[in-house]
Amino acid sequence: MEKKEVAIIGGGAIGLCAAYYLIKCGRQVTIIDQNPAADETSCSFGNAGLIVPSHLVPLAAPGVITKGLQWMLDAESPFYIKPRLNLELISWLWEFYKASSHDRVMQAAPILRDLNVGSKALLSEMSNDEHFYFEVEEKGLLILCKTQKYLNKEGKNAEMANQLGVRAEVLNVEQVNALLPSFEPAACGGVYYPDDAHIIPGDFMQELRKWLTSHGAEFISNLSVEALEGRNGKIEQLIAKGKKIGVSQVVLTSGAWTSLLLRSVGIKLPLQAGKGYNLTLPNPPKTVDLPLLLGESKVAVTPMGDSLRFAGTMEIAGIDLNINPKRIAGIKKAIKKYLPAFDDSWVSDVSPWAGLRPCTPDGLPYIGRSTAFNNLTVATGHAMLGLSLSPITGKLVSEIISEEKPSIDLSLLHPERFN
């Protein structure tokens, strides 16, 4: 049986970036994806396109679990946990609760900084390569705050960011209005992160696929890997539609589906699918010059060429891509609350999109080699940061497989840290 030198299961941004850096190391890669080629339903295409060195506070932060439990009664809320009796969800929530402390946040913030800052630098290198045609727009990110209480909270995050070397500025109403002349936002102030950036996700993905194809990568699309087969400390084969595929190295970049694959070889990976939604408006009547985050409502607003994308919400509801109309209604209400000039009629003909983000209990991704199988590397659990962290994750995967010293300390990111 012919063996694939490196089989990457999952063709999203992280899988493609892993392939990119592995090819640069001289490896032959095969990317296997359950979706059709360049399928824009994947999470890597439908996200907000944000590159965020500012994202230093993990999802598991003090107060989030309490808010989440309160919001269980409100299907339009920013963070919604669908009530259900599920042992894996209960276990995940317990680990989430334990991770939601000030000490754990302070432990996580430096590693998130290193990942995000390092990833942005790698992305800039890629965009400057003459073989890539996508743009990194360096316009920063503005977080709008509706209430003084929330502005005070974001102000503390800004203070921590500055202490960690990530620039942040707290703005008053006049300064916020000056940045958004078209919309006259209803906010009491905001926080501006000048070093954040944004890209058009589809452009980035298409350019990566072109580069990989021209450099010998093999793509197998529309094929769902159902199980792994391991023996004597190695993954030997992948099982897909009754066929067996021999492998020398395996990289799991399968997003929310990763834990299902690992279960086939007896590895437990605490992971929940967090559904996010977007509404992408072509040729909007009004637009913004820079990306926004509607603070309390957790909705991102990103200009993407001639379009404007509204993306947000976190819905912990299992592997389920059905559109929940109440979640879309929540996004529309949030936009109107912060940007009164917005009119629902702008998106009346827009089809909503939904994608699943892989969420770990502590808000840190899983990046590392399995201790049970020495040819198995896991890279998932990036939640809202999959696109932002894809370059650095791809580079780290290549370093792990090449047995080089990782660019960043991975001790807090090991896939088996909850076992």
Short mmCIF file of C-alpha atoms in Angstrom, two decimals:
data_model
loop_
_atom_site.label_atom_id
_atom_site.label_comp_id
_atom_site.label_asym_id
_atom_site.label_seq_id
_atom_site.Cartn_x
_atom_site.Cartn_y
_atom_site.Cartn_z
CA MET A 1 0.00 0.00 0.00
CA GLU A 2 1.31 3.43 -0.97
CA LYS A 3 1.81 5.66 2.06
CA LYS A 4 1.11 9.38 2.23
CA GLU A 5 4.19 11.08 3.66
CA VAL A 6 2.15 13.68 5.57
CA ALA A 7 -1.64 13.39 5.56
CA ILE A 8 -3.39 16.55 6.74
CA ILE A 9 -7.01 15.91 7.66
CA GLY A 10 -8.88 19.18 7.29
CA GLY A 11 -8.52 21.75 4.52
CA GLY A 12 -9.30 24.94 6.42
CA ALA A 13 -6.86 27.79 7.02
CA ILE A 14 -4.86 25.86 9.62
CA GLY A 15 -4.57 22.75 7.46
CA LEU A 16 -3.47 24.78 4.44
CA CYS A 17 -0.93 26.76 6.46
CA ALA A 18 0.46 23.52 7.89
CA ALA A 19 0.81 22.22 4.32
CA TYR A 20 2.51 25.48 3.28
CA TYR A 21 5.23 25.29 5.94
CA LEU A 22 5.69 21.54 5.56
CA ILE A 23 6.29 21.92 1.81
CA LYS A 24 8.82 24.64 2.61
CA CYS A 25 10.57 22.01 4.77
CA GLY A 26 10.69 19.62 1.82
CA ARG A 27 7.76 17.38 2.77
CA GLN A 28 5.18 15.83 0.46
CA VAL A 29 1.71 16.65 1.74
CA THR A 30 -1.79 15.34 1.08
CA ILE A 31 -4.72 17.45 2.26
CA ILE A 32 -7.92 15.47 2.83
CA ASP A 33 -11.13 17.41 3.38
CA GLN A 34 -14.73 16.35 3.86
CA ASN A 35 -15.99 19.34 1.87
CA PRO A 36 -15.87 19.91 -1.89
CA ALA A 37 -12.83 21.78 -3.23
CA ALA A 38 -12.68 25.40 -2.02
CA ASP A 39 -16.09 25.02 -0.37
CA GLU A 40 -17.02 28.38 1.10
CA THR A 41 -19.24 26.84 3.79
CA SER A 42 -16.15 26.06 5.89
CA CYS A 43 -15.37 28.19 8.94
CA SER A 44 -12.21 29.54 7.32
CA PHE A 45 -14.23 31.31 4.63
CA GLY A 46 -17.07 32.70 6.73
CA ASN A 47 -15.24 34.28 9.66
CA ALA A 48 -14.80 37.99 10.37
CA GLY A 49 -11.35 38.12 8.74
CA LEU A 50 -9.74 39.70 11.80
CA ILE A 51 -6.03 39.41 12.63
CA VAL A 52 -5.93 40.23 16.31
CA PRO A 53 -2.76 40.65 18.37
CA SER A 54 -5.21 42.36 20.75
CA HIS A 55 -6.95 39.09 21.62
CA LEU A 56 -5.23 38.36 24.93
CA VAL A 57 -8.16 37.23 27.08
CA PRO A 58 -9.28 33.63 26.41
CA LEU A 59 -12.93 32.67 26.05
CA ALA A 60 -12.71 31.07 29.51
CA ALA A 61 -12.53 34.28 31.56
CA PRO A 62 -13.99 35.29 34.94
CA GLY A 63 -17.74 35.80 34.76
CA VAL A 64 -18.26 34.15 31.37
CA ILE A 65 -19.72 30.91 32.70
CA THR A 66 -22.19 32.85 34.89
CA LYS A 67 -23.22 34.99 31.94
CA GLY A 68 -23.51 31.90 29.77
CA LEU A 69 -25.87 30.23 32.24
CA GLN A 70 -27.98 33.40 32.41
CA TRP A 71 -28.04 33.63 28.63
CA MET A 72 -29.25 30.02 28.29
CA LEU A 73 -32.73 31.51 28.62
CA ASP A 74 -32.11 33.95 25.76
CA ALA A 75 -31.50 32.40 22.33
CA GLU A 76 -30.57 35.85 20.94
CA SER A 77 -27.71 36.37 23.44
CA PRO A 78 -24.04 36.69 22.39
CA PHE A 79 -23.00 33.44 24.13
CA TYR A 80 -25.65 30.74 24.11
CA ILE A 81 -25.36 27.21 25.49
CA LYS A 82 -28.16 25.05 24.13
CA PRO A 83 -29.64 23.20 27.13
CA ARG A 84 -29.13 19.46 26.74
CA LEU A 85 -28.13 16.44 28.79
CA ASN A 86 -24.75 15.48 27.39
CA LEU A 87 -21.89 14.10 29.49
CA GLU A 88 -19.19 15.52 27.21
CA LEU A 89 -20.75 18.99 27.43
CA ILE A 90 -21.06 18.75 31.22
CA SER A 91 -17.40 17.70 31.50
CA TRP A 92 -16.36 20.52 29.14
CA LEU A 93 -18.33 23.09 31.16
CA TRP A 94 -16.68 21.89 34.38
CA GLU A 95 -13.20 22.33 32.88
CA PHE A 96 -14.30 25.71 31.46
CA TYR A 97 -15.44 26.77 34.93
CA LYS A 98 -12.10 25.74 36.49
CA ALA A 99 -10.19 27.67 33.80
CA SER A 100 -12.26 30.85 34.26
CA SER A 101 -10.09 32.45 36.93
CA HIS A 102 -7.96 35.58 36.97
CA ASP A 103 -4.79 33.54 37.51
CA ARG A 104 -5.50 31.31 34.50
CA VAL A 105 -6.23 34.35 32.31
CA MET A 106 -2.92 35.95 33.33
CA GLN A 107 -1.16 32.67 32.54
CA ALA A 108 -2.83 32.45 29.12
CA ALA A 109 -2.38 36.09 28.03
CA PRO A 110 1.37 35.96 27.24
CA ILE A 111 1.04 32.79 25.14
CA LEU A 112 -1.92 34.29 23.24
CA ARG A 113 0.18 37.40 22.66
CA ASP A 114 3.11 35.38 21.34
CA LEU A 115 0.84 33.34 19.07
CA ASN A 116 -1.07 36.33 17.70
CA VAL A 117 1.90 38.67 17.24
CA GLY A 118 3.99 35.90 15.68
CA SER A 119 1.14 34.89 13.39
CA LYS A 120 0.57 38.42 12.14
CA ALA A 121 4.27 38.74 11.29
CA LEU A 122 4.16 35.48 9.31
CA LEU A 123 0.99 36.60 7.51
CA SER A 124 2.71 39.83 6.48
CA GLU A 125 5.62 37.79 5.12
CA MET A 126 3.21 35.71 3.07
CA SER A 127 1.36 38.74 1.70
CA ASN A 128 4.67 40.30 0.61
CA ASP A 129 5.60 37.14 -1.34
CA GLU A 130 5.28 37.83 -5.06
CA HIS A 131 3.42 34.52 -5.46
CA PHE A 132 0.53 35.61 -3.22
CA TYR A 133 -2.18 38.07 -4.16
CA PHE A 134 -4.06 38.96 -1.00
CA GLU A 135 -3.92 42.11 1.07
CA VAL A 136 -3.40 42.57 4.79
CA GLU A 137 -5.20 45.80 5.69
CA GLU A 138 -3.46 47.46 8.63
CA LYS A 139 -6.30 49.61 9.96
CA GLY A 140 -6.59 48.35 13.52
CA LEU A 141 -9.70 47.30 15.43
CA LEU A 142 -12.13 49.54 17.31
CA ILE A 143 -14.17 48.04 20.17
CA LEU A 144 -17.36 50.05 20.73
CA CYS A 145 -18.66 50.17 24.30
CA LYS A 146 -22.31 50.95 24.97
CA THR A 147 -22.01 51.44 28.73
CA GLN A 148 -19.43 53.03 31.01
CA LYS A 149 -19.23 49.77 32.97
CA TYR A 150 -18.16 47.86 29.87
CA LEU A 151 -15.78 50.63 28.82
CA ASN A 152 -14.12 50.35 32.23
CA LYS A 153 -13.76 46.59 31.71
CA GLU A 154 -12.27 47.01 28.25
CA GLY A 155 -10.04 49.75 29.65
CA LYS A 156 -8.51 47.19 32.03
CA ASN A 157 -7.92 44.83 29.10
CA ALA A 158 -6.26 47.73 27.25
CA GLU A 159 -4.01 48.36 30.24
CA MET A 160 -2.98 44.69 30.28
CA ALA A 161 -2.36 44.79 26.53
CA ASN A 162 -0.05 47.78 26.83
CA GLN A 163 1.84 46.05 29.64
CA LEU A 164 2.33 43.04 27.34
CA GLY A 165 3.58 45.22 24.48
CA VAL A 166 0.35 45.33 22.44
CA ARG A 167 -0.67 48.94 21.78
CA ALA A 168 -4.14 50.00 22.95
CA GLU A 169 -5.86 53.38 23.28
CA VAL A 170 -9.01 54.17 25.28
CA LEU A 171 -11.15 56.64 23.30
CA ASN A 172 -13.92 59.03 24.33
CA VAL A 173 -17.14 59.63 22.39
CA GLU A 174 -15.68 62.37 20.20
CA GLN A 175 -12.67 60.23 19.24
CA VAL A 176 -14.93 57.28 18.39
CA ASN A 177 -17.23 59.45 16.27
CA ALA A 178 -14.24 60.83 14.36
CA LEU A 179 -13.31 57.28 13.30
CA LEU A 180 -16.86 56.45 12.17
CA PRO A 181 -18.26 59.51 10.38
CA SER A 182 -20.73 57.48 8.29
CA PHE A 183 -22.54 55.82 11.16
CA GLU A 184 -22.53 58.14 14.22
CA PRO A 185 -22.34 55.17 16.62
CA ALA A 186 -24.37 55.02 19.83
CA ALA A 187 -21.49 54.35 22.22
CA CYS A 188 -20.03 56.02 25.29
CA GLY A 189 -16.48 55.33 24.14
CA GLY A 190 -14.25 52.58 22.88
CA VAL A 191 -10.83 50.96 22.77
CA TYR A 192 -8.68 51.12 19.65
CA TYR A 193 -6.00 48.52 18.87
CA PRO A 194 -3.86 50.04 16.08
CA ASP A 195 -1.80 46.90 15.45
CA ASP A 196 -4.76 44.68 14.55
CA ALA A 197 -5.52 44.06 10.89
CA HIS A 198 -7.96 42.28 8.60
CA ILE A 199 -8.03 40.25 5.39
CA ILE A 200 -10.68 38.83 3.09
CA PRO A 201 -10.73 35.15 4.16
CA GLY A 202 -11.79 33.80 0.75
CA ASP A 203 -8.90 35.58 -1.01
CA PHE A 204 -6.40 34.18 1.49
CA MET A 205 -7.73 30.63 1.16
CA GLN A 206 -7.79 30.71 -2.64
CA GLU A 207 -4.24 32.04 -2.84
CA LEU A 208 -2.99 29.36 -0.45
CA ARG A 209 -4.63 26.61 -2.49
CA LYS A 210 -3.07 27.97 -5.70
CA TRP A 211 0.39 28.08 -4.11
CA LEU A 212 0.06 24.59 -2.66
CA THR A 213 -1.16 23.13 -5.95
CA SER A 214 1.73 24.72 -7.85
CA HIS A 215 4.19 23.27 -5.31
CA GLY A 216 3.00 19.67 -5.56
CA ALA A 217 0.42 19.35 -2.78
CA GLU A 218 -2.18 16.63 -3.32
CA PHE A 219 -5.79 17.56 -2.56
CA ILE A 220 -8.43 14.92 -1.87
CA SER A 221 -11.76 16.71 -1.50
CA ASN A 222 -15.24 15.55 -0.60
CA LEU A 223 -13.84 12.63 1.41
CA SER A 224 -14.70 12.21 5.07
CA VAL A 225 -12.12 10.35 7.17
CA GLU A 226 -14.17 8.23 9.56
CA ALA A 227 -11.49 6.70 11.77
CA LEU A 228 -7.78 6.32 12.45
CA GLU A 229 -6.07 2.95 12.88
CA GLY A 230 -3.08 2.76 15.18
CA ARG A 231 -0.68 0.06 16.30
CA ASN A 232 2.57 -0.02 18.26
CA GLY A 233 2.50 3.71 18.97
CA LYS A 234 1.87 4.80 15.38
CA ILE A 235 -1.12 5.72 13.26
CA GLU A 236 -0.83 3.36 10.31
CA GLN A 237 -3.98 3.99 8.30
CA LEU A 238 -6.93 6.29 7.78
CA ILE A 239 -10.37 4.80 7.13
CA ALA A 240 -12.51 6.73 4.65
CA LYS A 241 -15.59 5.36 2.88
CA GLY A 242 -14.42 1.81 3.51
CA LYS A 243 -10.98 2.45 2.01
CA LYS A 244 -7.69 2.41 3.87
CA ILE A 245 -5.05 5.09 3.30
CA GLY A 246 -1.53 4.38 4.56
CA VAL A 247 0.27 7.24 6.31
CA SER A 248 3.70 8.07 7.67
CA GLN A 249 2.65 11.25 9.50
CA VAL A 250 -0.84 12.52 10.33
CA VAL A 251 -1.86 16.09 11.14
CA LEU A 252 -5.37 16.63 12.50
CA THR A 253 -6.66 20.07 11.58
CA SER A 254 -10.28 18.95 11.45
CA GLY A 255 -11.75 21.71 13.59
CA ALA A 256 -14.87 20.78 15.55
CA TRP A 257 -14.73 17.20 14.19
CA THR A 258 -11.23 16.45 15.59
CA SER A 259 -12.41 14.91 18.84
CA LEU A 260 -14.60 12.42 16.94
CA LEU A 261 -11.58 11.16 14.98
CA LEU A 262 -9.38 10.89 18.06
CA ARG A 263 -12.06 8.89 19.82
CA SER A 264 -11.47 6.11 17.25
CA VAL A 265 -8.00 5.53 18.74
CA GLY A 266 -9.01 5.99 22.37
CA ILE A 267 -7.91 9.61 22.84
CA LYS A 268 -10.26 11.95 24.69
CA LEU A 269 -10.09 15.57 23.54
CA PRO A 270 -12.44 17.99 25.32
CA LEU A 271 -13.86 20.06 22.47
CA GLN A 272 -17.19 21.70 21.76
CA ALA A 273 -18.46 23.13 18.49
CA GLY A 274 -19.21 26.84 18.83
CA LYS A 275 -21.51 27.94 16.04
CA GLY A 276 -20.94 31.41 14.62
CA TYR A 277 -23.01 33.28 12.06
CA ASN A 278 -22.47 36.00 9.50
CA LEU A 279 -24.43 38.31 7.26
CA THR A 280 -22.34 39.59 4.34
CA LEU A 281 -23.83 42.63 2.66
CA PRO A 282 -22.67 43.39 -0.91
CA ASN A 283 -22.45 47.08 -1.86
CA PRO A 284 -23.81 48.45 1.44
CA PRO A 285 -25.47 51.90 1.50
CA LYS A 286 -22.95 52.84 4.20
CA THR A 287 -19.74 51.20 5.33
CA VAL A 288 -16.93 51.58 7.85
CA ASP A 289 -13.27 52.37 7.24
CA LEU A 290 -11.96 49.92 9.84
CA PRO A 291 -13.18 46.77 11.60
CA LEU A 292 -15.38 47.13 14.66
CA LEU A 293 -16.32 44.90 17.55
CA LEU A 294 -19.69 45.77 19.07
CA GLY A 295 -18.44 45.20 22.59
CA GLU A 296 -21.21 43.89 24.82
CA SER A 297 -22.91 42.11 21.90
CA LYS A 298 -19.72 40.45 20.53
CA VAL A 299 -20.57 41.20 16.89
CA ALA A 300 -17.72 42.01 14.49
CA VAL A 301 -18.19 44.42 11.59
CA THR A 302 -15.57 44.06 8.86
CA PRO A 303 -15.21 45.91 5.55
CA MET A 304 -14.26 43.38 2.85
CA GLY A 305 -13.71 45.05 -0.50
CA ASP A 306 -17.14 46.07 -1.79
CA SER A 307 -18.90 44.14 0.98
CA LEU A 308 -19.55 44.58 4.67
CA ARG A 309 -19.61 41.52 6.92
CA PHE A 310 -21.40 41.28 10.26
CA ALA A 311 -20.22 38.20 12.17
CA GLY A 312 -20.75 36.97 15.66
CA THR A 313 -22.40 34.98 18.43
CA MET A 314 -21.16 31.82 20.07
CA GLU A 315 -23.68 28.98 20.20
CA ILE A 316 -22.57 25.79 21.95
CA ALA A 317 -25.04 23.36 20.40
CA GLY A 318 -23.04 20.36 19.15
CA ILE A 319 -22.26 19.45 15.54
CA ASP A 320 -25.19 21.28 14.01
CA LEU A 321 -25.04 23.68 11.06
CA ASN A 322 -28.73 24.56 11.02
CA ILE A 323 -29.47 28.28 11.01
CA ASN A 324 -31.18 29.44 14.20
CA PRO A 325 -33.30 32.50 13.23
CA LYS A 326 -33.11 33.84 16.78
CA ARG A 327 -29.33 34.07 16.53
CA ILE A 328 -29.63 36.10 13.32
CA ALA A 329 -32.22 38.33 15.00
CA GLY A 330 -29.76 38.88 17.85
CA ILE A 331 -27.06 40.02 15.43
CA LYS A 332 -29.44 42.47 13.70
CA LYS A 333 -30.56 43.93 17.03
CA ALA A 334 -26.95 44.39 18.11
CA ILE A 335 -26.04 46.22 14.91
CA LYS A 336 -29.02 48.58 15.26
CA LYS A 337 -28.21 49.21 18.92
CA TYR A 338 -24.67 50.40 18.20
CA LEU A 339 -25.12 51.76 14.67
CA PRO A 340 -28.57 53.41 14.55
CA ALA A 341 -28.14 54.28 10.85
CA PHE A 342 -28.27 50.56 10.04
CA ASP A 343 -31.56 49.43 8.52
CA ASP A 344 -32.82 45.83 8.52
CA SER A 345 -33.80 46.23 4.88
CA TRP A 346 -30.10 46.25 3.98
CA VAL A 347 -29.87 42.54 4.78
CA SER A 348 -33.41 41.44 3.90
CA ASP A 349 -32.13 39.54 0.85
CA VAL A 350 -28.87 38.34 2.44
CA SER A 351 -28.59 34.61 3.15
CA PRO A 352 -27.12 33.98 6.61
CA TRP A 353 -24.06 31.76 6.93
CA ALA A 354 -23.14 29.48 9.84
CA GLY A 355 -19.91 27.68 10.70
CA LEU A 356 -18.56 25.63 13.59
CA ARG A 357 -15.59 26.84 15.63
CA PRO A 358 -13.70 24.28 17.75
CA CYS A 359 -13.65 25.47 21.37
CA THR A 360 -11.44 24.16 24.16
CA PRO A 361 -12.41 24.46 27.83
CA ASP A 362 -9.59 26.90 28.68
CA GLY A 363 -9.70 29.03 25.53
CA LEU A 364 -6.23 27.96 24.37
CA PRO A 365 -5.76 25.89 21.20
CA TYR A 366 -4.48 22.33 21.07
CA ILE A 367 -1.12 22.24 19.30
CA GLY A 368 1.25 19.32 19.82
CA ARG A 369 2.26 15.72 19.20
CA SER A 370 0.28 12.88 20.73
CA THR A 371 2.02 10.91 23.47
CA ALA A 372 0.11 7.78 22.43
CA PHE A 373 1.07 7.90 18.72
CA ASN A 374 4.39 9.51 17.83
CA ASN A 375 3.40 10.27 14.23
CA LEU A 376 0.17 12.08 15.15
CA THR A 377 0.11 15.88 15.50
CA VAL A 378 -3.00 17.78 16.59
CA ALA A 379 -3.75 21.42 15.72
CA THR A 380 -7.27 22.53 16.58
CA GLY A 381 -9.36 24.32 19.20
CA HIS A 382 -8.63 27.88 18.06
CA ALA A 383 -12.28 29.00 18.49
CA MET A 384 -12.63 32.51 16.98
CA LEU A 385 -8.89 32.71 16.23
CA GLY A 386 -8.56 30.02 13.56
CA LEU A 387 -7.78 32.42 10.73
CA SER A 388 -5.72 34.78 12.86
CA LEU A 389 -3.53 31.98 14.23
CA SER A 390 -3.33 29.83 11.10
CA PRO A 391 0.16 30.94 9.95
CA ILE A 392 1.86 30.45 13.33
CA THR A 393 0.03 27.16 13.89
CA GLY A 394 1.12 25.90 10.47
CA LYS A 395 4.72 26.83 11.25
CA LEU A 396 4.57 25.11 14.65
CA VAL A 397 3.17 21.94 13.06
CA SER A 398 6.07 21.87 10.60
CA GLU A 399 8.54 22.33 13.46
CA ILE A 400 6.95 19.48 15.45
CA ILE A 401 7.06 17.07 12.51
CA SER A 402 10.61 18.13 11.60
CA GLU A 403 11.59 17.65 15.28
CA GLU A 404 12.84 21.22 15.52
CA LYS A 405 12.55 23.34 18.65
CA PRO A 406 9.16 25.09 18.41
CA SER A 407 9.21 28.86 17.88
CA ILE A 408 6.86 29.22 20.87
CA ASP A 409 6.65 27.28 24.13
CA LEU A 410 3.86 24.73 23.61
CA SER A 411 3.63 23.38 27.16
CA LEU A 412 0.27 25.10 27.84
CA LEU A 413 -1.15 23.97 24.49
CA HIS A 414 -0.60 20.21 24.63
CA PRO A 415 -3.59 18.24 23.29
CA GLU A 416 -3.59 15.90 26.29
CA ARG A 417 -3.41 18.56 29.00
CA PHE A 418 -6.85 17.66 30.40
CA ASN A 419 -6.14 13.91 30.67
#
